mmCIF file of C-alpha atoms in Angstrom:
data_model
loop_
_atom_site.group_PDB
_atom_site.id
_atom_site.type_symbol
_atom_site.label_atom_id
_atom_site.label_comp_id
_atom_site.label_asym_id
_atom_site.label_seq_id
_atom_site.Cartn_x
_atom_site.Cartn_y
_atom_site.Cartn_z
ATOM 1 C CA UNK C 275 91.387 101.135 112.866
ATOM 2 C CA UNK C 276 88.326 98.861 113.268
ATOM 3 C CA UNK C 277 90.472 95.840 112.549
ATOM 4 C CA UNK C 278 92.971 96.906 115.243
ATOM 5 C CA UNK C 279 90.159 97.467 117.737
ATOM 6 C CA UNK C 280 88.805 93.952 116.994
ATOM 7 C CA UNK C 281 92.340 92.533 117.381
ATOM 8 C CA UNK C 282 92.645 94.311 120.764
ATOM 9 C CA UNK C 283 89.331 92.922 122.024
ATOM 10 C CA UNK C 284 90.390 89.398 120.965
ATOM 11 C CA UNK C 285 93.692 89.657 122.756
ATOM 12 C CA UNK C 286 92.053 90.995 125.941
ATOM 13 C CA UNK C 287 89.714 87.968 125.967
ATOM 14 C CA UNK C 288 92.629 85.550 125.435
ATOM 15 C CA UNK C 289 94.580 87.142 128.245
ATOM 16 C CA UNK C 290 91.613 86.909 130.633
ATOM 17 C CA UNK C 291 91.108 83.269 129.732
ATOM 18 C CA UNK C 292 94.859 82.439 130.332
ATOM 19 C CA UNK C 293 94.821 84.364 133.634
ATOM 20 C CA UNK C 294 91.749 82.396 134.809
ATOM 21 C CA UNK C 295 93.416 79.122 133.821
ATOM 22 C CA UNK C 296 96.554 80.104 135.774
ATOM 23 C CA UNK C 297 94.562 80.961 138.905
ATOM 24 C CA UNK C 298 92.644 77.677 138.678
ATOM 25 C CA UNK C 299 95.871 75.754 138.175
ATOM 26 C CA UNK C 300 97.514 77.364 141.196
ATOM 27 C CA UNK C 301 94.482 76.581 143.364
ATOM 28 C CA UNK C 302 94.472 73.000 142.111
ATOM 29 C CA UNK C 303 98.206 72.628 142.936
ATOM 30 C CA UNK C 304 97.707 74.021 146.426
ATOM 31 C CA UNK C 305 94.709 71.747 147.070
ATOM 32 C CA UNK C 306 96.503 68.597 145.765
ATOM 33 C CA UNK C 307 99.713 69.373 147.715
ATOM 34 C CA UNK C 308 97.750 69.904 150.958
ATOM 35 C CA UNK C 309 96.012 66.556 150.478
ATOM 36 C CA UNK C 310 99.331 64.976 149.522
ATOM 37 C CA UNK C 311 97.760 63.738 146.230
ATOM 38 C CA UNK C 312 100.697 65.113 144.198
ATOM 39 C CA UNK C 313 104.295 63.931 144.363
ATOM 40 C CA UNK C 314 107.140 66.476 144.119
ATOM 41 C CA UNK C 315 107.760 65.365 140.504
ATOM 42 C CA UNK C 316 104.103 65.924 139.551
ATOM 43 C CA UNK C 317 104.136 69.329 141.148
ATOM 44 C CA UNK C 318 107.362 70.256 139.282
ATOM 45 C CA UNK C 319 105.767 69.208 135.956
ATOM 46 C CA UNK C 320 102.593 71.167 136.590
ATOM 47 C CA UNK C 321 104.583 74.268 137.572
ATOM 48 C CA UNK C 322 106.723 73.896 134.450
ATOM 49 C CA UNK C 323 103.522 73.861 132.395
ATOM 50 C CA UNK C 324 102.466 76.924 134.307
ATOM 51 C CA UNK C 325 105.699 78.693 133.341
ATOM 52 C CA UNK C 326 105.047 77.922 129.680
ATOM 53 C CA UNK C 327 101.521 79.289 130.074
ATOM 54 C CA UNK C 328 102.932 82.328 131.823
ATOM 55 C CA UNK C 329 105.394 82.937 128.978
ATOM 56 C CA UNK C 330 102.547 82.686 126.507
ATOM 57 C CA UNK C 331 100.615 85.151 128.647
ATOM 58 C CA UNK C 332 103.555 87.565 128.450
ATOM 59 C CA UNK C 333 103.558 87.297 124.660
ATOM 60 C CA UNK C 334 99.856 87.954 124.527
ATOM 61 C CA UNK C 335 100.282 91.020 126.821
ATOM 62 C CA UNK C 336 103.104 92.287 124.575
ATOM 63 C CA UNK C 337 100.867 91.854 121.529
ATOM 64 C CA UNK C 338 98.095 93.739 123.326
ATOM 65 C CA UNK C 339 100.496 96.644 123.967
ATOM 66 C CA UNK C 340 101.461 96.645 120.314
ATOM 67 C CA UNK C 341 97.754 96.590 119.362
ATOM 68 C CA UNK C 342 97.070 99.544 121.645
ATOM 69 C CA UNK C 343 99.914 101.525 120.055
ATOM 70 C CA UNK C 344 98.437 100.693 116.634
ATOM 71 C CA UNK C 345 95.062 101.892 117.815
ATOM 72 C CA UNK C 346 96.584 105.146 119.079
ATOM 73 C CA UNK C 347 98.429 105.610 115.795
ATOM 74 C CA UNK C 348 95.232 104.743 113.933
ATOM 75 C CA UNK C 349 93.379 107.516 115.779
ATOM 76 C CA UNK C 350 96.058 110.063 114.855
ATOM 77 C CA UNK C 351 96.070 108.631 111.312
ATOM 78 C CA UNK C 352 92.287 109.096 111.025
ATOM 79 C CA UNK C 353 92.519 112.706 112.210
ATOM 80 C CA UNK C 354 95.382 113.446 109.775
ATOM 81 C CA UNK C 355 93.435 111.802 106.916
ATOM 82 C CA UNK C 356 90.360 113.936 107.648
ATOM 83 C CA UNK C 357 92.536 117.067 107.716
ATOM 84 C CA UNK C 358 94.178 116.203 104.403
ATOM 85 C CA UNK C 359 90.877 115.359 102.779
ATOM 86 C CA UNK C 360 89.447 118.701 103.942
ATOM 87 C CA UNK C 361 92.467 120.482 102.526
ATOM 88 C CA UNK C 362 92.139 118.692 99.206
ATOM 89 C CA UNK C 363 88.449 119.574 98.950
ATOM 90 C CA UNK C 364 89.038 123.161 99.926
ATOM 91 C CA UNK C 365 91.637 123.503 97.185
ATOM 92 C CA UNK C 366 89.176 122.031 94.642
ATOM 93 C CA UNK C 367 91.486 119.114 93.800
ATOM 94 C CA UNK C 368 88.852 116.509 93.327
ATOM 95 C CA UNK C 369 89.194 115.128 89.772
ATOM 96 C CA UNK C 370 87.341 112.471 87.830
ATOM 97 C CA UNK C 371 84.707 110.162 89.214
ATOM 98 C CA UNK C 372 84.989 109.155 92.878
ATOM 99 C CA UNK C 373 84.866 105.380 93.170
ATOM 100 C CA UNK C 374 82.808 104.027 96.009
ATOM 101 C CA UNK C 375 81.310 100.642 96.967
ATOM 102 C CA UNK C 376 78.866 99.500 94.313
ATOM 103 C CA UNK C 377 80.894 100.942 91.390
ATOM 104 C CA UNK C 378 82.025 98.535 88.768
ATOM 105 C CA UNK C 379 85.738 99.244 89.290
ATOM 106 C CA UNK C 380 85.521 99.388 93.113
ATOM 107 C CA UNK C 381 86.955 95.854 93.658
ATOM 108 C CA UNK C 382 89.815 96.463 91.238
ATOM 109 C CA UNK C 383 90.658 99.723 92.964
ATOM 110 C CA UNK C 384 90.424 98.216 96.453
ATOM 111 C CA UNK C 385 92.653 95.255 95.429
ATOM 112 C CA UNK C 386 95.231 97.700 93.999
ATOM 113 C CA UNK C 387 95.350 99.804 97.148
ATOM 114 C CA UNK C 388 95.394 96.936 99.665
ATOM 115 C CA UNK C 389 98.139 95.189 97.634
ATOM 116 C CA UNK C 390 100.184 98.372 97.686
ATOM 117 C CA UNK C 391 99.757 98.666 101.417
ATOM 118 C CA UNK C 392 100.895 95.043 102.026
ATOM 119 C CA UNK C 393 103.818 95.233 99.571
ATOM 120 C CA UNK C 394 105.158 98.675 100.603
ATOM 121 C CA UNK C 395 104.784 97.879 104.320
ATOM 122 C CA UNK C 396 106.661 94.578 103.946
ATOM 123 C CA UNK C 397 109.530 96.214 101.996
ATOM 124 C CA UNK C 398 109.776 99.170 104.427
ATOM 125 C CA UNK C 399 110.471 96.726 107.294
ATOM 126 C CA UNK C 400 113.597 95.521 105.508
ATOM 127 C CA UNK C 401 116.704 97.576 106.255
ATOM 128 C CA UNK C 402 118.461 96.622 103.002
ATOM 129 C CA UNK C 403 119.895 99.514 100.989
ATOM 130 C CA UNK C 404 122.460 97.658 98.830
ATOM 131 C CA UNK C 405 121.162 96.677 95.429
ATOM 132 C CA UNK C 406 122.038 93.203 94.127
ATOM 133 C CA UNK C 407 121.727 91.930 90.560
ATOM 134 C CA UNK C 408 118.551 89.985 91.366
ATOM 135 C CA UNK C 409 116.770 93.073 92.745
ATOM 136 C CA UNK C 410 116.268 94.561 89.213
ATOM 137 C CA UNK C 411 114.048 91.698 88.022
ATOM 138 C CA UNK C 412 112.648 90.588 91.391
ATOM 139 C CA UNK C 413 108.945 89.708 91.655
ATOM 140 C CA UNK C 414 107.193 89.265 95.003
ATOM 141 C CA UNK C 415 103.802 87.548 94.852
ATOM 142 C CA UNK C 416 101.005 87.810 97.476
ATOM 143 C CA UNK C 417 97.830 85.827 97.821
ATOM 144 C CA UNK C 418 95.343 87.973 99.735
ATOM 145 C CA UNK C 419 92.285 85.949 100.860
ATOM 146 C CA UNK C 420 89.283 87.787 102.303
ATOM 147 C CA UNK C 421 89.660 85.808 105.540
ATOM 148 C CA UNK C 422 93.166 87.154 106.070
ATOM 149 C CA UNK C 423 96.450 85.358 106.901
ATOM 150 C CA UNK C 424 99.344 85.935 109.294
ATOM 151 C CA UNK C 425 100.897 88.381 106.777
ATOM 152 C CA UNK C 426 97.739 89.872 105.198
ATOM 153 C CA UNK C 427 94.706 91.524 106.813
ATOM 154 C CA UNK C 428 91.130 90.289 106.462
ATOM 155 C CA UNK C 429 89.035 92.383 104.094
ATOM 156 C CA UNK C 430 85.482 92.647 102.716
ATOM 157 C CA UNK C 431 86.270 91.969 99.101
ATOM 158 C CA UNK C 432 86.965 88.632 97.369
ATOM 159 C CA UNK C 433 90.323 86.824 97.294
ATOM 160 C CA UNK C 434 92.891 88.336 94.894
ATOM 161 C CA UNK C 435 96.522 87.970 93.832
ATOM 162 C CA UNK C 436 99.055 90.840 93.859
ATOM 163 C CA UNK C 437 102.568 91.114 92.423
ATOM 164 C CA UNK C 438 105.186 93.681 93.397
ATOM 165 C CA UNK C 439 107.940 94.325 90.857
ATOM 166 C CA UNK C 440 111.460 95.342 91.933
ATOM 167 C CA UNK C 441 110.363 96.483 95.384
ATOM 168 C CA UNK C 442 113.745 97.574 96.700
ATOM 169 C CA UNK C 443 114.471 99.667 93.529
ATOM 170 C CA UNK C 444 111.226 101.596 93.881
ATOM 171 C CA UNK C 445 111.668 101.995 97.621
ATOM 172 C CA UNK C 446 115.051 103.656 96.972
ATOM 173 C CA UNK C 447 113.509 105.774 94.193
ATOM 174 C CA UNK C 448 110.810 107.014 96.612
ATOM 175 C CA UNK C 449 113.641 107.877 99.041
ATOM 176 C CA UNK C 450 115.455 109.795 96.307
ATOM 177 C CA UNK C 451 112.310 111.707 95.509
ATOM 178 C CA UNK C 452 111.914 112.549 99.279
ATOM 179 C CA UNK C 453 108.634 110.671 99.610
ATOM 180 C CA UNK C 454 108.018 109.346 103.130
ATOM 181 C CA UNK C 455 106.610 105.845 103.236
ATOM 182 C CA UNK C 456 103.986 106.700 105.844
ATOM 183 C CA UNK C 457 102.845 109.756 103.898
ATOM 184 C CA UNK C 458 102.795 107.657 100.721
ATOM 185 C CA UNK C 459 100.533 105.035 102.250
ATOM 186 C CA UNK C 460 98.384 107.674 103.888
ATOM 187 C CA UNK C 461 97.606 109.353 100.594
ATOM 188 C CA UNK C 462 96.994 106.135 98.695
ATOM 189 C CA UNK C 463 95.418 103.757 101.243
ATOM 190 C CA UNK C 464 94.194 106.035 104.042
ATOM 191 C CA UNK C 465 90.551 105.555 103.112
ATOM 192 C CA UNK C 466 90.703 103.206 100.120
ATOM 193 C CA UNK C 467 89.147 105.875 97.890
ATOM 194 C CA UNK C 468 90.339 106.947 94.430
ATOM 195 C CA UNK C 469 89.046 109.127 91.634
ATOM 196 C CA UNK C 470 89.000 107.527 88.163
ATOM 197 C CA UNK C 471 89.342 109.102 84.744
ATOM 198 C CA UNK C 472 89.943 107.710 81.250
ATOM 199 C CA UNK C 473 93.147 108.968 79.695
ATOM 200 C CA UNK C 474 92.549 111.772 77.170
ATOM 201 C CA UNK C 475 95.443 110.281 75.143
ATOM 202 C CA UNK C 476 95.311 107.571 72.529
ATOM 203 C CA UNK C 477 96.318 104.765 74.890
ATOM 204 C CA UNK C 478 92.868 104.634 76.576
ATOM 205 C CA UNK C 479 94.518 103.762 79.886
ATOM 206 C CA UNK C 480 92.755 104.434 83.132
ATOM 207 C CA UNK C 481 94.118 106.903 85.653
ATOM 208 C CA UNK C 482 93.255 106.645 89.325
ATOM 209 C CA UNK C 483 94.051 109.629 91.519
ATOM 210 C CA UNK C 484 94.594 109.471 95.309
ATOM 211 C CA UNK C 485 92.051 111.526 97.256
ATOM 212 C CA UNK C 486 94.552 114.393 97.655
ATOM 213 C CA UNK C 487 95.596 114.019 93.923
ATOM 214 C CA UNK C 488 99.271 113.729 94.957
ATOM 215 C CA UNK C 489 99.653 110.367 93.293
ATOM 216 C CA UNK C 490 98.291 108.636 90.185
ATOM 217 C CA UNK C 491 97.845 104.970 89.377
ATOM 218 C CA UNK C 492 97.920 104.276 85.669
ATOM 219 C CA UNK C 493 97.050 100.940 84.045
ATOM 220 C CA UNK C 494 99.500 99.943 81.332
ATOM 221 C CA UNK C 495 99.486 97.219 78.638
ATOM 222 C CA UNK C 496 101.863 94.283 78.895
ATOM 223 C CA UNK C 497 104.080 95.658 76.197
ATOM 224 C CA UNK C 498 104.828 98.752 78.292
ATOM 225 C CA UNK C 499 105.624 96.633 81.315
ATOM 226 C CA UNK C 500 108.320 94.954 79.308
ATOM 227 C CA UNK C 501 109.805 98.304 78.280
ATOM 228 C CA UNK C 502 109.731 99.673 81.806
ATOM 229 C CA UNK C 503 111.464 96.611 83.258
ATOM 230 C CA UNK C 504 114.101 96.734 80.473
ATOM 231 C CA UNK C 505 114.978 100.402 81.117
ATOM 232 C CA UNK C 506 114.627 100.329 84.930
ATOM 233 C CA UNK C 507 118.399 100.175 85.591
ATOM 234 C CA UNK C 508 119.052 103.122 83.265
ATOM 235 C CA UNK C 509 116.096 105.025 84.711
ATOM 236 C CA UNK C 510 117.376 104.572 88.275
ATOM 237 C CA UNK C 511 120.883 105.754 87.278
ATOM 238 C CA UNK C 512 119.402 108.730 85.383
ATOM 239 C CA UNK C 513 117.318 109.876 88.387
ATOM 240 C CA UNK C 514 120.289 109.362 90.716
ATOM 241 C CA UNK C 515 122.550 111.577 88.553
ATOM 242 C CA UNK C 516 119.863 114.159 87.710
ATOM 243 C CA UNK C 517 117.851 114.939 90.879
ATOM 244 C CA UNK C 518 115.967 117.713 89.040
ATOM 245 C CA UNK C 519 115.007 115.486 86.109
ATOM 246 C CA UNK C 520 111.702 116.281 84.407
ATOM 247 C CA UNK C 521 111.071 112.652 83.528
ATOM 248 C CA UNK C 522 108.134 110.912 85.259
ATOM 249 C CA UNK C 523 108.579 109.997 88.912
ATOM 250 C CA UNK C 524 107.801 106.271 88.950
ATOM 251 C CA UNK C 525 107.098 105.290 92.588
ATOM 252 C CA UNK C 526 105.865 101.745 92.247
ATOM 253 C CA UNK C 527 105.275 99.077 89.671
ATOM 254 C CA UNK C 528 102.680 96.334 90.386
ATOM 255 C CA UNK C 529 100.099 94.001 88.959
ATOM 256 C CA UNK C 530 96.846 92.666 90.440
ATOM 257 C CA UNK C 531 94.584 89.800 89.543
ATOM 258 C CA UNK C 532 91.145 90.256 91.041
ATOM 259 C CA UNK C 533 88.907 87.202 91.669
ATOM 260 C CA UNK C 534 87.904 85.543 88.382
ATOM 261 C CA UNK C 535 89.419 88.382 86.288
ATOM 262 C CA UNK C 536 92.445 89.098 84.173
ATOM 263 C CA UNK C 537 95.688 90.513 85.440
ATOM 264 C CA UNK C 538 96.100 94.308 85.404
ATOM 265 C CA UNK C 539 99.580 95.936 85.351
ATOM 266 C CA UNK C 540 99.844 99.452 86.730
ATOM 267 C CA UNK C 541 102.396 102.021 87.873
ATOM 268 C CA UNK C 542 102.239 104.619 90.625
ATOM 269 C CA UNK C 543 103.418 108.123 89.699
ATOM 270 C CA UNK C 544 103.584 111.550 91.264
ATOM 271 C CA UNK C 545 101.161 114.194 90.020
ATOM 272 C CA UNK C 546 102.753 117.571 89.345
ATOM 273 C CA UNK C 547 99.349 119.260 89.205
ATOM 274 C CA UNK C 548 98.696 118.411 92.897
ATOM 275 C CA UNK C 549 99.315 122.067 93.800
ATOM 276 C CA UNK C 550 97.711 124.406 96.294
ATOM 277 C CA UNK C 551 97.306 126.769 93.343
ATOM 278 C CA UNK C 552 94.616 126.162 90.740
ATOM 279 C CA UNK C 553 95.848 125.273 87.248
ATOM 280 C CA UNK C 554 94.027 127.533 84.726
ATOM 281 C CA UNK C 555 95.760 126.258 81.599
ATOM 282 C CA UNK C 556 97.609 123.053 80.727
ATOM 283 C CA UNK C 557 99.584 122.294 77.597
ATOM 284 C CA UNK C 558 101.003 119.112 76.061
ATOM 285 C CA UNK C 559 104.001 120.203 74.004
ATOM 286 C CA UNK C 560 105.626 117.766 71.513
ATOM 287 C CA UNK C 561 107.652 120.205 69.375
ATOM 288 C CA UNK C 562 105.495 119.427 66.307
ATOM 289 C CA UNK C 563 102.906 121.423 64.367
ATOM 290 C CA UNK C 564 101.082 118.542 62.615
ATOM 291 C CA UNK C 565 97.577 118.337 64.097
ATOM 292 C CA UNK C 566 98.811 120.011 67.277
ATOM 293 C CA UNK C 567 95.765 122.099 68.218
ATOM 294 C CA UNK C 568 92.516 121.398 69.981
ATOM 295 C CA UNK C 569 90.606 123.699 67.642
ATOM 296 C CA UNK C 570 89.019 127.147 68.098
ATOM 297 C CA UNK C 571 85.792 125.757 69.604
ATOM 298 C CA UNK C 572 87.646 124.019 72.436
ATOM 299 C CA UNK C 573 89.810 127.054 73.082
ATOM 300 C CA UNK C 574 86.801 129.341 73.400
ATOM 301 C CA UNK C 575 85.309 127.102 76.074
ATOM 302 C CA UNK C 576 88.335 127.954 78.296
ATOM 303 C CA UNK C 577 87.900 124.734 80.264
ATOM 304 C CA UNK C 578 90.895 124.432 82.636
ATOM 305 C CA UNK C 579 90.846 120.643 82.318
ATOM 306 C CA UNK C 580 91.264 120.812 78.502
ATOM 307 C CA UNK C 581 94.823 119.792 77.526
ATOM 308 C CA UNK C 582 95.942 122.319 74.875
ATOM 309 C CA UNK C 583 98.683 121.630 72.309
ATOM 310 C CA UNK C 584 101.681 123.271 70.592
ATOM 311 C CA UNK C 585 99.792 125.626 68.232
ATOM 312 C CA UNK C 586 97.579 126.788 71.130
ATOM 313 C CA UNK C 587 100.669 127.932 73.128
ATOM 314 C CA UNK C 588 100.988 131.525 71.869
ATOM 315 C CA UNK C 589 102.922 133.076 74.757
ATOM 316 C CA UNK C 590 106.470 133.566 76.013
ATOM 317 C CA UNK C 591 107.610 132.147 79.339
ATOM 318 C CA UNK C 592 110.198 134.153 81.276
ATOM 319 C CA UNK C 593 112.147 131.961 83.737
ATOM 320 C CA UNK C 594 115.076 134.173 84.581
ATOM 321 C CA UNK C 595 118.689 133.266 83.706
ATOM 322 C CA UNK C 596 119.326 130.704 86.492
ATOM 323 C CA UNK C 597 116.046 128.795 85.996
ATOM 324 C CA UNK C 598 116.400 128.977 82.258
ATOM 325 C CA UNK C 599 119.884 127.402 82.390
ATOM 326 C CA UNK C 600 118.713 124.667 84.826
ATOM 327 C CA UNK C 601 115.626 123.994 82.728
ATOM 328 C CA UNK C 602 117.572 123.523 79.468
ATOM 329 C CA UNK C 603 120.211 121.382 81.207
ATOM 330 C CA UNK C 604 117.480 119.089 82.562
ATOM 331 C CA UNK C 605 115.689 119.046 79.230
ATOM 332 C CA UNK C 606 118.860 118.106 77.362
ATOM 333 C CA UNK C 607 119.779 115.351 79.856
ATOM 334 C CA UNK C 608 116.228 113.952 79.754
ATOM 335 C CA UNK C 609 116.122 113.973 75.934
ATOM 336 C CA UNK C 610 119.475 112.172 75.815
ATOM 337 C CA UNK C 611 118.163 109.553 78.289
ATOM 338 C CA UNK C 612 115.018 108.969 76.228
ATOM 339 C CA UNK C 613 116.987 108.790 73.002
ATOM 340 C CA UNK C 614 119.531 106.316 74.473
ATOM 341 C CA UNK C 615 116.663 104.066 75.512
ATOM 342 C CA UNK C 616 114.840 104.311 72.137
ATOM 343 C CA UNK C 617 111.844 106.177 73.554
ATOM 344 C CA UNK C 618 110.205 108.809 71.360
ATOM 345 C CA UNK C 619 106.557 109.178 72.440
ATOM 346 C CA UNK C 620 107.022 111.860 75.063
ATOM 347 C CA UNK C 621 106.056 115.507 75.583
ATOM 348 C CA UNK C 622 106.527 118.470 77.866
ATOM 349 C CA UNK C 623 103.545 119.136 80.140
ATOM 350 C CA UNK C 624 103.116 122.749 81.190
ATOM 351 C CA UNK C 625 100.638 124.049 83.753
ATOM 352 C CA UNK C 626 99.844 127.752 84.162
ATOM 353 C CA UNK C 627 98.375 129.455 87.207
ATOM 354 C CA UNK C 628 97.177 132.948 86.474
ATOM 355 C CA UNK C 629 97.486 135.651 89.164
ATOM 356 C CA UNK C 630 94.459 137.895 88.766
ATOM 357 C CA UNK C 631 94.490 141.657 89.579
ATOM 358 C CA UNK C 632 92.994 141.251 93.038
ATOM 359 C CA UNK C 633 95.579 138.619 93.902
ATOM 360 C CA UNK C 634 98.671 140.402 92.643
ATOM 361 C CA UNK C 635 101.450 140.880 95.235
ATOM 362 C CA UNK C 636 103.337 144.144 95.565
ATOM 363 C CA UNK C 637 106.274 142.712 93.696
ATOM 364 C CA UNK C 638 104.070 142.397 90.544
ATOM 365 C CA UNK C 639 102.440 145.810 90.552
ATOM 366 C CA UNK C 640 105.088 147.614 88.535
ATOM 367 C CA UNK C 641 105.590 144.817 85.991
ATOM 368 C CA UNK C 642 104.331 144.914 82.434
ATOM 369 C CA UNK C 643 103.271 142.166 80.035
ATOM 370 C CA UNK C 644 103.731 138.536 81.009
ATOM 371 C CA UNK C 645 106.153 137.649 83.814
ATOM 372 C CA UNK C 646 106.982 134.727 85.989
ATOM 373 C CA UNK C 647 108.981 135.117 89.198
ATOM 374 C CA UNK C 648 111.769 132.670 89.948
ATOM 375 C CA UNK C 649 109.622 130.346 92.093
ATOM 376 C CA UNK C 650 109.137 127.670 89.473
ATOM 377 C CA UNK C 651 108.283 124.094 90.407
ATOM 378 C CA UNK C 652 109.822 121.468 88.179
ATOM 379 C CA UNK C 653 108.672 117.859 88.468
ATOM 380 C CA UNK C 654 107.951 114.729 86.503
ATOM 381 C CA UNK C 655 105.228 112.617 84.841
ATOM 382 C CA UNK C 656 104.917 109.451 82.730
ATOM 383 C CA UNK C 657 106.243 109.868 79.127
ATOM 384 C CA UNK C 658 105.559 113.591 79.734
ATOM 385 C CA UNK C 659 108.094 116.067 81.042
ATOM 386 C CA UNK C 660 106.302 118.527 83.337
ATOM 387 C CA UNK C 661 106.789 122.195 84.191
ATOM 388 C CA UNK C 662 104.528 124.325 86.369
ATOM 389 C CA UNK C 663 104.607 128.162 86.417
ATOM 390 C CA UNK C 664 103.598 129.005 90.010
ATOM 391 C CA UNK C 665 103.266 132.739 89.649
ATOM 392 C CA UNK C 666 102.058 133.626 86.171
ATOM 393 C CA UNK C 667 100.827 137.169 85.833
ATOM 394 C CA UNK C 668 98.910 138.679 82.958
ATOM 395 C CA UNK C 669 98.911 142.516 83.216
#
């Protein structure tokens, strides 16, 4: 918004300067003609130059109108951002360490988000929906200097390089997942703020969460980038044929090279735990019993952020016949997809929200034991199938 305001001020000054020049030129023409110091040809040439100047003035005025619309949209955008941030804070969705200026990873985070903004905005302006063979392996490179260019905004960090992989494919995937581009950018780049956590898994990757926790950015090693690009066609086809797939929703695939640093590859994914309901328990289920427990000490802590494992899941989940059938169909299709693409390091991620006695609705009051009503939210996450019980009641 500040950049747009500065742009508007600059355009207003340019317009005033051109208008003053035009007025002075007209006065000069009139004075010269009256004194018969100009021939008709000279007057015609001066007036032709004046028309060029007037055309340029029209372009500036048009740009000013565009800038004012941007400022108006920016004001609305700022209000919406504040509202969303307040909602996220109210729901207690803040996770990890909030990255701000001065933090070691701030520049990397900022470069990631600004790169996403530039790349997604550029792709969204294209009206292409037909996929060609070259789109699957396409790479679009951006150089983003701090001083800004015609295509990139000025910014307060150092120069960096950004690469967008298969932009059309991921744009179409976001469309299939019903993710609006403006909403996507608002969540990720609205205030250039992320929360950072180190993965609890063995990979040691870093996860960055958007301020409303709807989206995650995960750094991945080069070997995983090769795998993702090799299965992208099959992944796209699988998601197209199975709209309720439990496989991760990949929304973007990028890399960034900060100033005087190595290149970082990362993906953007949706976060199934970005719910208005608090997640009291979460499980990582692999279908194995070897070492699949966090231990009694961890379980006694009852920390809702602890990821429990197979042997810790000592309950039954009642989905109802329709949800049960849909769930197993999706699970089978996803397992076949992973098998066909030689992927085996995956698991089912389950989140449980407990409805406590003072929160129980009338429909639960006569139920015994453990029940779940049929409002079950099924979504996706990276190498982890995800399932969330939205109304879990312990009598």
